[in-house]
CSV table of C-alpha atoms in Angstrom, one decimal:
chain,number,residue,atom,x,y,z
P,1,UNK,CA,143.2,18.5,164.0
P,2,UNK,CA,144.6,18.0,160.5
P,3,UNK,CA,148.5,17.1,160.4
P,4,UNK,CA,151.2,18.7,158.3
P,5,UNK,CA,151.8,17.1,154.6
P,6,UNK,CA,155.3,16.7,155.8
P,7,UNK,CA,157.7,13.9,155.5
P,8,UNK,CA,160.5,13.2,157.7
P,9,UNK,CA,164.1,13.4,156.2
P,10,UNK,CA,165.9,10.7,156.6
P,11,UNK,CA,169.5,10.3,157.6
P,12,UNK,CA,171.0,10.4,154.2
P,13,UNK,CA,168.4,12.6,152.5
P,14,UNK,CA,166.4,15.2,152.9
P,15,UNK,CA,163.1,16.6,150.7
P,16,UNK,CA,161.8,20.2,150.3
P,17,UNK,CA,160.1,21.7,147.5
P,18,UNK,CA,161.7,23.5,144.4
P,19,UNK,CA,161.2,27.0,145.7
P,20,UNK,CA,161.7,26.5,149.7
P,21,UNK,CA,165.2,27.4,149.1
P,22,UNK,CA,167.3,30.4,147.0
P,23,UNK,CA,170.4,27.7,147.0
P,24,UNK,CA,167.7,25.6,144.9
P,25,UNK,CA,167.5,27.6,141.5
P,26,UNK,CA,171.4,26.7,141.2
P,27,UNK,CA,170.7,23.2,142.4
P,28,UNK,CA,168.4,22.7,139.4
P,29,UNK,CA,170.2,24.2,136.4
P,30,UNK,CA,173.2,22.0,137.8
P,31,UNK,CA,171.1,18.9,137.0
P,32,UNK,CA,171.7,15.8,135.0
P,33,UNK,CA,169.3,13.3,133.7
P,34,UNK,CA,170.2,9.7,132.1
P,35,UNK,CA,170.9,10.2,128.4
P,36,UNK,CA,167.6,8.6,127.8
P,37,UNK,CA,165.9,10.7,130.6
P,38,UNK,CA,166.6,14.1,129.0
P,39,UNK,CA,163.0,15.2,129.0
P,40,UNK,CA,163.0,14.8,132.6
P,41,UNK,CA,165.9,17.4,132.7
P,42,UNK,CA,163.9,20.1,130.6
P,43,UNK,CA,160.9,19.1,132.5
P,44,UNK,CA,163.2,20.0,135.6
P,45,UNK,CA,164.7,23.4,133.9
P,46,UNK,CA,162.5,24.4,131.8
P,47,UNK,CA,159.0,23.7,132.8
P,48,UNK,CA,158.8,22.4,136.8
P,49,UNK,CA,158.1,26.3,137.7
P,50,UNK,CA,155.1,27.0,135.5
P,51,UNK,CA,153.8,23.8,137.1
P,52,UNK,CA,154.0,24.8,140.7
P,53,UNK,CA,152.9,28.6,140.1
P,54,UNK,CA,150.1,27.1,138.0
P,55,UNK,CA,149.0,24.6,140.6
P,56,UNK,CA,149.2,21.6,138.4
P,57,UNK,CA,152.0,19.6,139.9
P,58,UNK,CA,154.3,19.8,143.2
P,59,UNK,CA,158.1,19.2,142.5
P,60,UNK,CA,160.0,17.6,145.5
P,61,UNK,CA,163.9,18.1,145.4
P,62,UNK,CA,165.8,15.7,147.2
P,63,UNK,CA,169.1,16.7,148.4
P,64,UNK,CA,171.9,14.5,150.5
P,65,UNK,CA,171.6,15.6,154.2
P,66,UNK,CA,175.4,16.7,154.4
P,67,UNK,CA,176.7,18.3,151.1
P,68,UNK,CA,173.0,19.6,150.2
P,69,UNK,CA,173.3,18.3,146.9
P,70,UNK,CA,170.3,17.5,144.7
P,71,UNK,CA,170.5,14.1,144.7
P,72,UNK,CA,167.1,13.6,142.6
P,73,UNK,CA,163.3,14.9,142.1
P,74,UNK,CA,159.8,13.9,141.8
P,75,UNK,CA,156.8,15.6,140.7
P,76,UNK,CA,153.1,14.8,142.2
P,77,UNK,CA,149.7,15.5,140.4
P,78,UNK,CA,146.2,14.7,140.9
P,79,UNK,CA,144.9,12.2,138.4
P,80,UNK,CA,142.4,9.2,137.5
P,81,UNK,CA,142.8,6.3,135.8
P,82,UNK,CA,140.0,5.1,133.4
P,83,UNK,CA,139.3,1.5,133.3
P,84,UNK,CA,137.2,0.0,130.7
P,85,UNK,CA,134.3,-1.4,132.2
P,86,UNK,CA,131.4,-3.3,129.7
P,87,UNK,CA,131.3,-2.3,126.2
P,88,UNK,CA,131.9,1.6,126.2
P,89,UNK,CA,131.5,2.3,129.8
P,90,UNK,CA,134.1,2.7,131.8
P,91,UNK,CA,134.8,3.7,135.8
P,92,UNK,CA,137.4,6.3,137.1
P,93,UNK,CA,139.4,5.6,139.8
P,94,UNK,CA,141.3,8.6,141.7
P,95,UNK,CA,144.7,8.7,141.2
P,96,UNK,CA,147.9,10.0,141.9
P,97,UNK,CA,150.3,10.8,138.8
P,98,UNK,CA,153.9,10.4,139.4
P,99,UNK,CA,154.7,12.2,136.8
P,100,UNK,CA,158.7,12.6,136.7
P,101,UNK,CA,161.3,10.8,139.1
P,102,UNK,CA,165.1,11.0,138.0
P,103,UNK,CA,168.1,10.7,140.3
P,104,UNK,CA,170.7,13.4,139.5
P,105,UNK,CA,173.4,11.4,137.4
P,106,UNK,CA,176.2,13.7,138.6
P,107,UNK,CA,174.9,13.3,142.2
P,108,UNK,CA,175.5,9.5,141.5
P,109,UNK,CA,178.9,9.8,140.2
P,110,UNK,CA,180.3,11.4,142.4
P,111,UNK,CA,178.8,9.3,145.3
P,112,UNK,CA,179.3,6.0,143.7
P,113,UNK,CA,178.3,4.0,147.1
P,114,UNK,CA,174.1,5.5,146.8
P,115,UNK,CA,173.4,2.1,144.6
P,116,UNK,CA,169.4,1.9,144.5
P,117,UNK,CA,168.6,5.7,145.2
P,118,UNK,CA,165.9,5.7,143.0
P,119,UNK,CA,164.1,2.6,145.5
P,120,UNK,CA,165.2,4.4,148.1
P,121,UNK,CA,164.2,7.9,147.1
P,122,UNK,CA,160.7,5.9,146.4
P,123,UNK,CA,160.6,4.1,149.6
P,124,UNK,CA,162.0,7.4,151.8
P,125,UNK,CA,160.0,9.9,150.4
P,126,UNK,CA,157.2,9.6,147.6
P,127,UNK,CA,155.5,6.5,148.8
P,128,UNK,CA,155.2,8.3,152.4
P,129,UNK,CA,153.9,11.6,150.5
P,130,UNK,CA,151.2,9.8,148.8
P,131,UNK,CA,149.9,8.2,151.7
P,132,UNK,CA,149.5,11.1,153.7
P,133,UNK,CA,147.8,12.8,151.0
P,134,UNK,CA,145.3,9.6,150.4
P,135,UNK,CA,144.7,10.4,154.1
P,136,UNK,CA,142.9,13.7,153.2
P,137,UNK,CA,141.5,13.4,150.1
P,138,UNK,CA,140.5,9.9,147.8
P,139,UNK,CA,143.5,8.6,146.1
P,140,UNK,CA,143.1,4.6,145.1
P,141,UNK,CA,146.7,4.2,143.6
P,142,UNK,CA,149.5,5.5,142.4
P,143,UNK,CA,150.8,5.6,138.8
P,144,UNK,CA,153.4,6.1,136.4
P,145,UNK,CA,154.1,6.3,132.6
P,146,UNK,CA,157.7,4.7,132.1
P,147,UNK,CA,160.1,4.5,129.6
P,148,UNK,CA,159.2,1.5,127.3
P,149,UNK,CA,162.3,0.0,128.3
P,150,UNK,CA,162.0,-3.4,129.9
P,151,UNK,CA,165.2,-2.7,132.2
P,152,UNK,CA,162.9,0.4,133.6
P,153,UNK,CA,160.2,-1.4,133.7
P,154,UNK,CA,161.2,-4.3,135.5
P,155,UNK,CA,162.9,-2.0,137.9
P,156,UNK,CA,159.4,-0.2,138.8
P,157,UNK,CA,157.9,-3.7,139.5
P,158,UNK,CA,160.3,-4.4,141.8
P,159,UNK,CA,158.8,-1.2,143.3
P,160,UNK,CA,155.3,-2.2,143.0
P,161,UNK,CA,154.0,-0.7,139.8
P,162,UNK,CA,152.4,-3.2,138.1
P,163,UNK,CA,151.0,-3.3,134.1
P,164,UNK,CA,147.5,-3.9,133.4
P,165,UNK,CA,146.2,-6.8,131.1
P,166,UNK,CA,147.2,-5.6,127.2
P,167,UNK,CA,143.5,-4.5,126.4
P,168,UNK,CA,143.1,-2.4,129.3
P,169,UNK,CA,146.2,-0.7,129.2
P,170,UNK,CA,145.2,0.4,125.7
P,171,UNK,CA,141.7,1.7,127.0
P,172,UNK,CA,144.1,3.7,129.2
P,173,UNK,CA,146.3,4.8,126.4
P,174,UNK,CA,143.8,5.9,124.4
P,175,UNK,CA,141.7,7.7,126.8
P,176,UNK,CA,144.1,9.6,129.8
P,177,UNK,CA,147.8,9.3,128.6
P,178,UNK,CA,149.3,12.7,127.9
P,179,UNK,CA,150.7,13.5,124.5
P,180,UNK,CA,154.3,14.2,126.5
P,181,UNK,CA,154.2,10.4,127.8
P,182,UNK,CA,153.5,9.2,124.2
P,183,UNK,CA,155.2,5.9,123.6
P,184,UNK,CA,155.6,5.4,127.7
P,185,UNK,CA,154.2,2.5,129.2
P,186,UNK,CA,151.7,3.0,131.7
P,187,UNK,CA,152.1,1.7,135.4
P,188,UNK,CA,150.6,1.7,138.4
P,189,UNK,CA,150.2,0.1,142.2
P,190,UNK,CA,147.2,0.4,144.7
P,191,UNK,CA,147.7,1.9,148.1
C-alpha cells in the first residue's frame, strides 16, 4: 500500500497547500518578502497559481499552528541537474528544484522570538517532503539557486546545500539554470 505525501505539522507550524484553504487567498496577498527577496513575493502573488493549475510546481504555505498566520512558503518542482562529464558529455541526475522559500517578514516581526524559521521551516517541513517523494519516484538531491549573497549562501550551507567546483557550476549555469534565477548561485545537497 502506497502512504500519503503528507507531512506531520509540528507544534508551532503547520503546512497545507496554497489552495487547501479559502482563508489562504488573503493569507497570500498579505505577504512580505525581504527587500532583496521581492521576486519571491510576485512569484507568491502573482504567479504561484498558474504554477499549481499548470502542474509545474507545488506551493506549500506554512502557517503558525495558533494565530494561522502564513508564517512562510516553499515551492517544489521536478528537475535534473546536468553534470559535465568528459569533454561534451555530460550525465543527468534527478532532481528536486526548490525553487522559492521566503519566511513572511511581517510574520517575523511581529513574533520576534521565531529566530531561525527559515532552518526550521527547512528542517520541519521541506526536507521531510522531499524524502517522501524520493521514496516513490528517483530523486538524487535537492537543489537551489540562491541569492549571490554570501550571507545567504553561507546560511544554506549551514543547511546542507553545498556549491559545486567553479567549472562545474558553470556547466550547470550554462545548460539548466532558468532565465528567472539569472545571476543566482546554484546549490545543492544529496539525499
Amino acid at each position: 500500500m502506497i502512504e500519503e505525501l503528507s507531512i506531520e505539522d509540528t507544534v508551532l507550524l503547520s503546512i497545507e497547500q496554497m489552495f487547501d484553504s479559502p482563508e489562504n487567498l488573503d493569507l497570500i496577498a498579505a505577504f512580505e518578502a525581504s527587500e532583496k527577496g521581492k521576486g519571491l513575493e510576485y512569484y507568491l502573488k502573482e504567479a504561484a497559481e498558474s504554477d499549481e493549475r499548470k502542474g509545474f510546481a507545488r506551493t506549500y504555505l506554512v502557517k503558525d499552528s495558533v494565530t494561522r498566520e502564513l508564517a512562510g512558503y516553499f515551492t517544489l518542482r521536478t528537475g535534473l541537474i546536468t553534470i559535465q562529464a568528459a569533454g561534451d558529455k555530460f550525465n543527468a541526475l534527478p532532481a528536486a528544484e526548490l525553487s522559492n522559500f521566503a519566511v513572511n517578514t511581517q510574520y517575523k516581526k511581529r513574533h520576534p522570538e521565531t529566530e531561525g524559521l527559515g532552518k526550521y521551516m527547512f528542517r520541519s517541513f521541506v526536507m521531510p517532503l522531499v524524502r517522501k517523494m524520493a521514496k516513490y519516484i528517483g530523486i538524487y538531491s535537492l537543489y537551489i539557486y540562491a541569492l549571490p549573497e554570501e550571507r545567504l549562501i553561507d546560511h544554506y550551507k549551514t543547511m546542507g546545500f553545498s556549491r559545486l567546483p567553479p567549472k562545474q557550476e558553470k556547466f550547470v549555469q550554462r545548460h539548466v539554470k532558468p532565465k528567472y534565477d539569472e545571476g543566482c548561485v546554484f546549490m545543492y545537497q544529496v539525499l
